[in-house]
Short mmCIF file of N, CA and C in Angstrom, two decimals:
data_model
loop_
_atom_site.label_atom_id
_atom_site.label_comp_id
_atom_site.label_asym_id
_atom_site.label_seq_id
_atom_site.Cartn_x
_atom_site.Cartn_y
_atom_site.Cartn_z
N UNK A 174 -145.38 -10.22 83.01
CA UNK A 174 -146.72 -10.36 82.51
C UNK A 174 -146.87 -11.76 81.91
N UNK A 175 -147.92 -12.44 82.27
CA UNK A 175 -148.16 -13.80 81.82
C UNK A 175 -149.11 -13.77 80.62
N UNK A 176 -148.67 -14.42 79.50
CA UNK A 176 -149.49 -14.50 78.31
C UNK A 176 -150.18 -15.86 78.32
N UNK A 177 -151.49 -15.84 78.22
CA UNK A 177 -152.23 -17.10 78.32
C UNK A 177 -152.37 -17.77 76.96
N UNK A 178 -152.76 -19.04 77.00
CA UNK A 178 -152.98 -19.78 75.76
C UNK A 178 -154.17 -19.22 75.00
N UNK A 179 -155.11 -18.61 75.69
CA UNK A 179 -156.26 -17.98 75.00
C UNK A 179 -155.80 -16.85 74.10
N UNK A 180 -154.79 -16.11 74.52
CA UNK A 180 -154.27 -15.02 73.69
C UNK A 180 -153.68 -15.58 72.39
N UNK A 181 -152.89 -16.65 72.49
CA UNK A 181 -152.30 -17.26 71.30
C UNK A 181 -153.38 -17.81 70.37
N UNK A 182 -154.42 -18.38 70.95
CA UNK A 182 -155.53 -18.89 70.15
C UNK A 182 -156.23 -17.76 69.40
N UNK A 183 -156.46 -16.65 70.09
CA UNK A 183 -157.09 -15.49 69.45
C UNK A 183 -156.19 -14.93 68.35
N UNK A 184 -154.89 -14.82 68.61
CA UNK A 184 -153.95 -14.31 67.62
C UNK A 184 -153.91 -15.22 66.38
N UNK A 185 -153.87 -16.53 66.59
CA UNK A 185 -153.85 -17.46 65.46
C UNK A 185 -155.13 -17.35 64.64
N UNK A 186 -156.26 -17.20 65.28
CA UNK A 186 -157.54 -17.06 64.58
C UNK A 186 -157.56 -15.79 63.75
N UNK A 187 -157.06 -14.70 64.28
CA UNK A 187 -157.01 -13.44 63.54
C UNK A 187 -156.08 -13.53 62.35
N UNK A 188 -154.92 -14.15 62.51
CA UNK A 188 -153.96 -14.26 61.42
C UNK A 188 -154.49 -15.14 60.30
N UNK A 189 -155.24 -16.19 60.62
CA UNK A 189 -155.79 -17.06 59.58
C UNK A 189 -156.85 -16.36 58.77
N UNK A 190 -157.52 -15.39 59.34
CA UNK A 190 -158.60 -14.72 58.62
C UNK A 190 -158.10 -13.57 57.75
N UNK A 191 -156.83 -13.20 57.84
CA UNK A 191 -156.28 -12.11 57.04
C UNK A 191 -155.69 -12.69 55.76
N UNK A 192 -156.23 -12.32 54.57
CA UNK A 192 -155.65 -12.84 53.33
C UNK A 192 -154.29 -12.22 53.07
N UNK A 193 -153.37 -13.02 52.52
CA UNK A 193 -152.05 -12.52 52.17
C UNK A 193 -152.09 -11.90 50.78
N UNK A 194 -151.71 -10.68 50.65
CA UNK A 194 -151.65 -9.98 49.37
C UNK A 194 -152.98 -9.99 48.62
N UNK A 195 -154.07 -10.22 49.29
CA UNK A 195 -155.37 -10.23 48.64
C UNK A 195 -155.58 -11.41 47.71
N UNK A 196 -154.73 -12.43 47.78
CA UNK A 196 -154.83 -13.59 46.89
C UNK A 196 -155.54 -14.73 47.60
N UNK A 197 -156.22 -15.54 46.81
CA UNK A 197 -156.87 -16.72 47.37
C UNK A 197 -155.85 -17.83 47.58
N UNK A 198 -156.23 -18.84 48.31
CA UNK A 198 -155.33 -19.95 48.60
C UNK A 198 -155.10 -20.81 47.36
N UNK A 199 -153.89 -21.29 47.21
CA UNK A 199 -153.52 -22.17 46.10
C UNK A 199 -152.64 -23.29 46.66
N UNK A 200 -152.42 -24.29 45.86
CA UNK A 200 -151.54 -25.39 46.26
C UNK A 200 -150.62 -25.73 45.11
N UNK A 201 -149.55 -26.45 45.40
CA UNK A 201 -148.66 -26.93 44.36
C UNK A 201 -149.37 -27.94 43.48
N UNK A 202 -148.73 -28.39 42.44
CA UNK A 202 -149.34 -29.34 41.50
C UNK A 202 -149.19 -30.78 42.00
N UNK A 203 -150.16 -31.59 41.63
CA UNK A 203 -150.14 -33.01 41.99
C UNK A 203 -150.53 -33.83 40.78
N UNK A 204 -149.81 -34.93 40.56
CA UNK A 204 -150.12 -35.87 39.48
C UNK A 204 -150.27 -37.25 40.09
N UNK A 205 -151.37 -37.94 39.73
CA UNK A 205 -151.64 -39.27 40.26
C UNK A 205 -151.96 -40.21 39.11
N UNK A 206 -151.34 -41.38 39.12
CA UNK A 206 -151.58 -42.38 38.09
C UNK A 206 -151.75 -43.74 38.77
N UNK A 207 -152.91 -44.37 38.57
CA UNK A 207 -153.21 -45.66 39.20
C UNK A 207 -153.59 -46.66 38.11
N UNK A 208 -152.92 -47.81 38.12
CA UNK A 208 -153.15 -48.82 37.08
C UNK A 208 -153.28 -50.20 37.71
N UNK A 209 -154.29 -50.96 37.24
CA UNK A 209 -154.45 -52.36 37.63
C UNK A 209 -154.36 -53.20 36.37
N UNK A 210 -153.44 -54.16 36.35
CA UNK A 210 -153.32 -55.12 35.26
C UNK A 210 -153.52 -56.50 35.87
N UNK A 211 -154.63 -57.16 35.50
CA UNK A 211 -155.03 -58.43 36.10
C UNK A 211 -155.14 -59.49 35.02
N UNK A 212 -154.48 -60.62 35.24
CA UNK A 212 -154.58 -61.77 34.33
C UNK A 212 -154.91 -63.00 35.16
N UNK A 213 -156.06 -63.61 34.87
CA UNK A 213 -156.48 -64.86 35.50
C UNK A 213 -156.52 -65.88 34.38
N UNK A 214 -155.58 -66.84 34.41
CA UNK A 214 -155.44 -67.68 33.23
C UNK A 214 -154.87 -69.04 33.57
N UNK A 215 -154.99 -69.93 32.61
CA UNK A 215 -154.55 -71.30 32.79
C UNK A 215 -153.22 -71.60 32.16
N UNK A 216 -152.34 -70.64 32.07
CA UNK A 216 -151.01 -70.85 31.49
C UNK A 216 -149.96 -70.71 32.59
N UNK A 217 -148.93 -71.53 32.50
CA UNK A 217 -147.88 -71.47 33.51
C UNK A 217 -146.78 -70.47 33.15
N UNK A 218 -146.79 -69.99 31.92
CA UNK A 218 -145.80 -68.99 31.49
C UNK A 218 -146.20 -67.64 32.08
N UNK A 219 -145.27 -66.93 32.71
CA UNK A 219 -145.61 -65.64 33.30
C UNK A 219 -146.16 -64.66 32.26
N UNK A 220 -147.11 -63.85 32.67
CA UNK A 220 -147.71 -62.85 31.80
C UNK A 220 -146.72 -61.69 31.62
N UNK A 221 -146.80 -61.01 30.49
CA UNK A 221 -146.00 -59.81 30.25
C UNK A 221 -146.88 -58.59 30.51
N UNK A 222 -146.56 -57.86 31.57
CA UNK A 222 -147.33 -56.68 31.94
C UNK A 222 -146.38 -55.50 32.01
N UNK A 223 -146.67 -54.47 31.19
CA UNK A 223 -145.85 -53.26 31.17
C UNK A 223 -146.73 -52.06 31.46
N UNK A 224 -146.24 -51.18 32.30
CA UNK A 224 -146.95 -49.96 32.66
C UNK A 224 -145.96 -48.80 32.56
N UNK A 225 -146.05 -48.02 31.49
CA UNK A 225 -145.14 -46.90 31.26
C UNK A 225 -145.86 -45.59 31.58
N UNK A 226 -145.33 -44.86 32.55
CA UNK A 226 -145.95 -43.61 32.98
C UNK A 226 -144.93 -42.48 32.82
N UNK A 227 -145.37 -41.40 32.19
CA UNK A 227 -144.53 -40.22 32.01
C UNK A 227 -145.23 -39.04 32.66
N UNK A 228 -144.51 -38.33 33.53
CA UNK A 228 -145.07 -37.16 34.21
C UNK A 228 -144.13 -35.98 34.01
N UNK A 229 -144.64 -34.93 33.35
CA UNK A 229 -143.81 -33.76 33.06
C UNK A 229 -144.51 -32.48 33.50
N UNK A 230 -143.70 -31.47 33.78
CA UNK A 230 -144.23 -30.15 34.09
C UNK A 230 -143.61 -29.13 33.16
N UNK A 231 -144.36 -28.07 32.90
CA UNK A 231 -143.85 -26.96 32.10
C UNK A 231 -143.65 -25.78 33.04
N UNK A 232 -142.40 -25.43 33.29
CA UNK A 232 -142.11 -24.31 34.17
C UNK A 232 -142.55 -24.59 35.59
N UNK A 233 -142.75 -23.52 36.33
CA UNK A 233 -143.24 -23.66 37.70
C UNK A 233 -144.68 -24.15 37.67
N UNK A 234 -145.01 -24.97 38.60
CA UNK A 234 -146.35 -25.55 38.60
C UNK A 234 -147.03 -25.21 39.91
N UNK A 235 -148.20 -24.61 39.79
CA UNK A 235 -148.93 -24.17 40.97
C UNK A 235 -150.42 -24.26 40.69
N UNK A 236 -151.14 -25.00 41.49
CA UNK A 236 -152.60 -24.99 41.43
C UNK A 236 -153.24 -25.93 40.41
N UNK A 237 -152.52 -26.91 39.88
CA UNK A 237 -153.09 -27.84 38.90
C UNK A 237 -152.93 -29.28 39.39
N UNK A 238 -153.78 -30.16 38.86
CA UNK A 238 -153.71 -31.57 39.22
C UNK A 238 -154.16 -32.43 38.05
N UNK A 239 -153.57 -33.62 37.91
CA UNK A 239 -154.02 -34.62 36.93
C UNK A 239 -154.20 -35.94 37.65
N UNK A 240 -155.18 -36.71 37.17
CA UNK A 240 -155.42 -38.05 37.70
C UNK A 240 -155.78 -38.95 36.52
N UNK A 241 -155.13 -40.12 36.47
CA UNK A 241 -155.44 -41.09 35.43
C UNK A 241 -155.54 -42.45 36.09
N UNK A 242 -156.64 -43.16 35.83
CA UNK A 242 -156.80 -44.51 36.35
C UNK A 242 -157.15 -45.44 35.19
N UNK A 243 -156.72 -46.71 35.31
CA UNK A 243 -157.06 -47.67 34.28
C UNK A 243 -157.04 -49.08 34.86
N UNK A 244 -157.81 -49.96 34.18
CA UNK A 244 -157.83 -51.38 34.53
C UNK A 244 -157.74 -52.20 33.26
N UNK A 245 -156.93 -53.24 33.29
CA UNK A 245 -156.85 -54.22 32.21
C UNK A 245 -157.09 -55.59 32.83
N UNK A 246 -158.09 -56.30 32.32
CA UNK A 246 -158.44 -57.60 32.88
C UNK A 246 -158.48 -58.63 31.76
N UNK A 247 -157.79 -59.76 31.96
CA UNK A 247 -157.83 -60.87 31.02
C UNK A 247 -158.18 -62.13 31.79
N UNK A 248 -159.10 -62.92 31.26
CA UNK A 248 -159.44 -64.23 31.81
C UNK A 248 -159.47 -65.21 30.65
N UNK A 249 -158.68 -66.27 30.72
CA UNK A 249 -158.66 -67.23 29.63
C UNK A 249 -157.59 -68.28 29.82
N UNK A 250 -157.34 -69.01 28.72
CA UNK A 250 -156.42 -70.14 28.80
C UNK A 250 -155.06 -69.87 28.16
N UNK A 251 -154.92 -68.79 27.44
CA UNK A 251 -153.68 -68.57 26.70
C UNK A 251 -152.71 -67.63 27.38
N UNK A 252 -151.69 -67.29 26.62
CA UNK A 252 -150.73 -66.30 27.09
C UNK A 252 -151.29 -64.91 26.76
N UNK A 253 -150.82 -63.93 27.45
CA UNK A 253 -151.35 -62.58 27.26
C UNK A 253 -150.23 -61.56 27.48
N UNK A 254 -150.34 -60.45 26.77
CA UNK A 254 -149.46 -59.29 26.98
C UNK A 254 -150.36 -58.11 27.32
N UNK A 255 -150.09 -57.49 28.43
CA UNK A 255 -150.83 -56.30 28.83
C UNK A 255 -149.86 -55.13 28.84
N UNK A 256 -150.19 -54.10 28.07
CA UNK A 256 -149.34 -52.93 27.98
C UNK A 256 -150.14 -51.66 28.16
N UNK A 257 -149.54 -50.68 28.80
CA UNK A 257 -150.22 -49.42 29.06
C UNK A 257 -149.22 -48.29 29.00
N UNK A 258 -149.62 -47.19 28.36
CA UNK A 258 -148.84 -45.96 28.33
C UNK A 258 -149.71 -44.83 28.85
N UNK A 259 -149.16 -44.03 29.74
CA UNK A 259 -149.89 -42.92 30.32
C UNK A 259 -148.98 -41.70 30.37
N UNK A 260 -149.52 -40.54 29.97
CA UNK A 260 -148.73 -39.30 30.00
C UNK A 260 -149.49 -38.21 30.74
N UNK A 261 -148.77 -37.50 31.56
CA UNK A 261 -149.31 -36.35 32.29
C UNK A 261 -148.45 -35.14 31.96
N UNK A 262 -149.07 -34.00 31.75
CA UNK A 262 -148.35 -32.75 31.51
C UNK A 262 -149.12 -31.65 32.21
N UNK A 263 -148.48 -30.96 33.13
CA UNK A 263 -149.13 -29.86 33.83
C UNK A 263 -148.23 -28.63 33.81
N UNK A 264 -148.85 -27.49 33.90
CA UNK A 264 -148.16 -26.21 34.03
C UNK A 264 -148.89 -25.40 35.07
N UNK A 265 -148.32 -24.33 35.49
CA UNK A 265 -148.94 -23.55 36.55
C UNK A 265 -148.94 -22.08 36.23
N UNK A 266 -148.96 -21.31 37.28
CA UNK A 266 -149.07 -19.86 37.13
C UNK A 266 -147.70 -19.20 37.24
N UNK A 267 -147.57 -18.05 36.64
CA UNK A 267 -146.37 -17.22 36.74
C UNK A 267 -146.79 -15.84 37.21
N UNK A 268 -146.21 -15.21 38.14
CA UNK A 268 -145.27 -15.77 39.10
C UNK A 268 -146.01 -16.61 40.14
N UNK A 269 -145.24 -17.37 40.88
CA UNK A 269 -145.84 -18.20 41.92
C UNK A 269 -146.38 -17.31 43.04
N UNK A 270 -147.56 -17.63 43.56
CA UNK A 270 -148.12 -16.82 44.65
C UNK A 270 -147.21 -16.85 45.87
N UNK A 271 -147.09 -15.72 46.52
CA UNK A 271 -146.35 -15.58 47.78
C UNK A 271 -144.86 -15.86 47.64
N UNK A 272 -144.37 -16.06 46.42
CA UNK A 272 -142.96 -16.33 46.21
C UNK A 272 -142.52 -17.69 46.71
N UNK A 273 -143.44 -18.61 46.86
CA UNK A 273 -143.13 -19.94 47.39
C UNK A 273 -143.01 -20.93 46.25
N UNK A 274 -141.90 -21.62 46.17
CA UNK A 274 -141.75 -22.71 45.21
C UNK A 274 -142.17 -24.01 45.88
N UNK A 275 -143.00 -24.75 45.21
CA UNK A 275 -143.49 -26.02 45.76
C UNK A 275 -143.13 -27.14 44.80
N UNK A 276 -142.60 -28.25 45.29
CA UNK A 276 -142.31 -29.37 44.39
C UNK A 276 -143.61 -29.98 43.87
N UNK A 277 -143.54 -30.54 42.68
CA UNK A 277 -144.68 -31.25 42.12
C UNK A 277 -144.76 -32.61 42.79
N UNK A 278 -145.95 -32.98 43.22
CA UNK A 278 -146.16 -34.27 43.86
C UNK A 278 -146.56 -35.27 42.79
N UNK A 279 -145.74 -36.29 42.60
CA UNK A 279 -145.98 -37.32 41.58
C UNK A 279 -146.22 -38.66 42.28
N UNK A 280 -147.39 -39.24 42.06
CA UNK A 280 -147.73 -40.52 42.68
C UNK A 280 -148.10 -41.52 41.60
N UNK A 281 -147.35 -42.62 41.55
CA UNK A 281 -147.62 -43.70 40.59
C UNK A 281 -147.90 -44.97 41.37
N UNK A 282 -149.05 -45.56 41.10
CA UNK A 282 -149.41 -46.82 41.73
C UNK A 282 -149.74 -47.81 40.62
N UNK A 283 -148.91 -48.81 40.44
CA UNK A 283 -149.13 -49.85 39.45
C UNK A 283 -149.30 -51.19 40.15
N UNK A 284 -150.41 -51.87 39.86
CA UNK A 284 -150.70 -53.15 40.51
C UNK A 284 -150.77 -54.24 39.44
N UNK A 285 -149.66 -54.97 39.19
CA UNK A 285 -149.70 -56.10 38.26
C UNK A 285 -150.07 -57.37 39.02
N UNK A 286 -151.08 -58.10 38.51
CA UNK A 286 -151.53 -59.33 39.16
C UNK A 286 -151.60 -60.42 38.10
N UNK A 287 -150.94 -61.56 38.38
CA UNK A 287 -150.95 -62.72 37.49
C UNK A 287 -151.35 -63.93 38.31
N UNK A 288 -152.57 -64.44 38.06
CA UNK A 288 -153.11 -65.55 38.84
C UNK A 288 -153.26 -66.78 37.97
N UNK A 289 -152.67 -67.89 38.42
CA UNK A 289 -152.87 -69.16 37.73
C UNK A 289 -154.22 -69.73 38.14
N UNK A 290 -155.02 -70.11 37.15
CA UNK A 290 -156.35 -70.66 37.39
C UNK A 290 -156.46 -72.04 36.75
N UNK A 291 -156.49 -73.11 37.56
CA UNK A 291 -156.64 -74.45 37.00
C UNK A 291 -157.91 -74.60 36.16
N UNK A 292 -158.94 -73.84 36.48
CA UNK A 292 -160.19 -73.92 35.72
C UNK A 292 -160.02 -73.48 34.28
N UNK A 293 -158.98 -72.70 33.99
CA UNK A 293 -158.71 -72.24 32.63
C UNK A 293 -157.57 -73.00 31.96
N UNK A 294 -157.06 -74.02 32.62
CA UNK A 294 -155.93 -74.81 32.11
C UNK A 294 -156.45 -76.13 31.56
N UNK A 295 -156.47 -76.27 30.23
CA UNK A 295 -157.01 -77.49 29.61
C UNK A 295 -156.17 -78.72 29.98
N UNK A 296 -154.88 -78.57 30.16
CA UNK A 296 -154.01 -79.68 30.55
C UNK A 296 -154.40 -80.19 31.93
N UNK A 297 -154.63 -79.29 32.85
CA UNK A 297 -155.02 -79.67 34.21
C UNK A 297 -156.38 -80.39 34.20
N UNK A 298 -157.33 -79.84 33.47
CA UNK A 298 -158.67 -80.45 33.39
C UNK A 298 -158.58 -81.84 32.77
N UNK A 299 -157.85 -82.00 31.67
CA UNK A 299 -157.71 -83.31 31.02
C UNK A 299 -157.06 -84.33 31.95
N UNK A 300 -156.02 -83.93 32.69
CA UNK A 300 -155.37 -84.83 33.63
C UNK A 300 -156.30 -85.22 34.76
N UNK A 301 -157.14 -84.30 35.21
CA UNK A 301 -158.07 -84.59 36.29
C UNK A 301 -159.13 -85.58 35.83
N UNK A 302 -159.68 -85.35 34.63
CA UNK A 302 -160.70 -86.24 34.09
C UNK A 302 -160.10 -87.62 33.79
N UNK A 303 -158.89 -87.65 33.26
CA UNK A 303 -158.21 -88.90 32.93
C UNK A 303 -157.82 -89.72 34.15
N UNK A 304 -157.78 -89.09 35.34
CA UNK A 304 -157.36 -89.81 36.55
C UNK A 304 -158.51 -90.58 37.20
N UNK A 305 -159.68 -90.51 36.61
CA UNK A 305 -160.81 -91.25 37.14
C UNK A 305 -161.72 -90.43 38.03
N UNK A 306 -161.40 -89.18 38.25
CA UNK A 306 -162.29 -88.32 39.05
C UNK A 306 -163.46 -87.90 38.19
N UNK A 307 -164.64 -87.85 38.77
CA UNK A 307 -165.80 -87.42 38.02
C UNK A 307 -166.33 -86.11 38.60
N UNK A 308 -167.01 -85.36 37.76
CA UNK A 308 -167.54 -84.07 38.19
C UNK A 308 -169.03 -84.08 38.11
#
């Protein structure tokens, strides 16, 4: 007897429509942290940029999510220190639905940017003006 692909399609459609144990769909926990630290300045000394992120879970984690975003922007002629602390704490349900353990998804994106800008450097401007160039 030959089983056609239409039969498998019908079977898959029927199985997807049957709820398991009468429970609704859930997902594991996810934590996302996105940080931008931007310094546009006229100093040649590298900027100090620190981004400390802590992500913790309490017990099994199911069906929760956290998201934290931040931006730090400095424009000027001096030195700068940019520091950031971020904490995430999630917990989930007990017992886990369907007996499935899911790992917590932790995503950290930190973007440190340090741009030298001659327009903010008084030494550069003074040297340019002193060289006979006019603006």
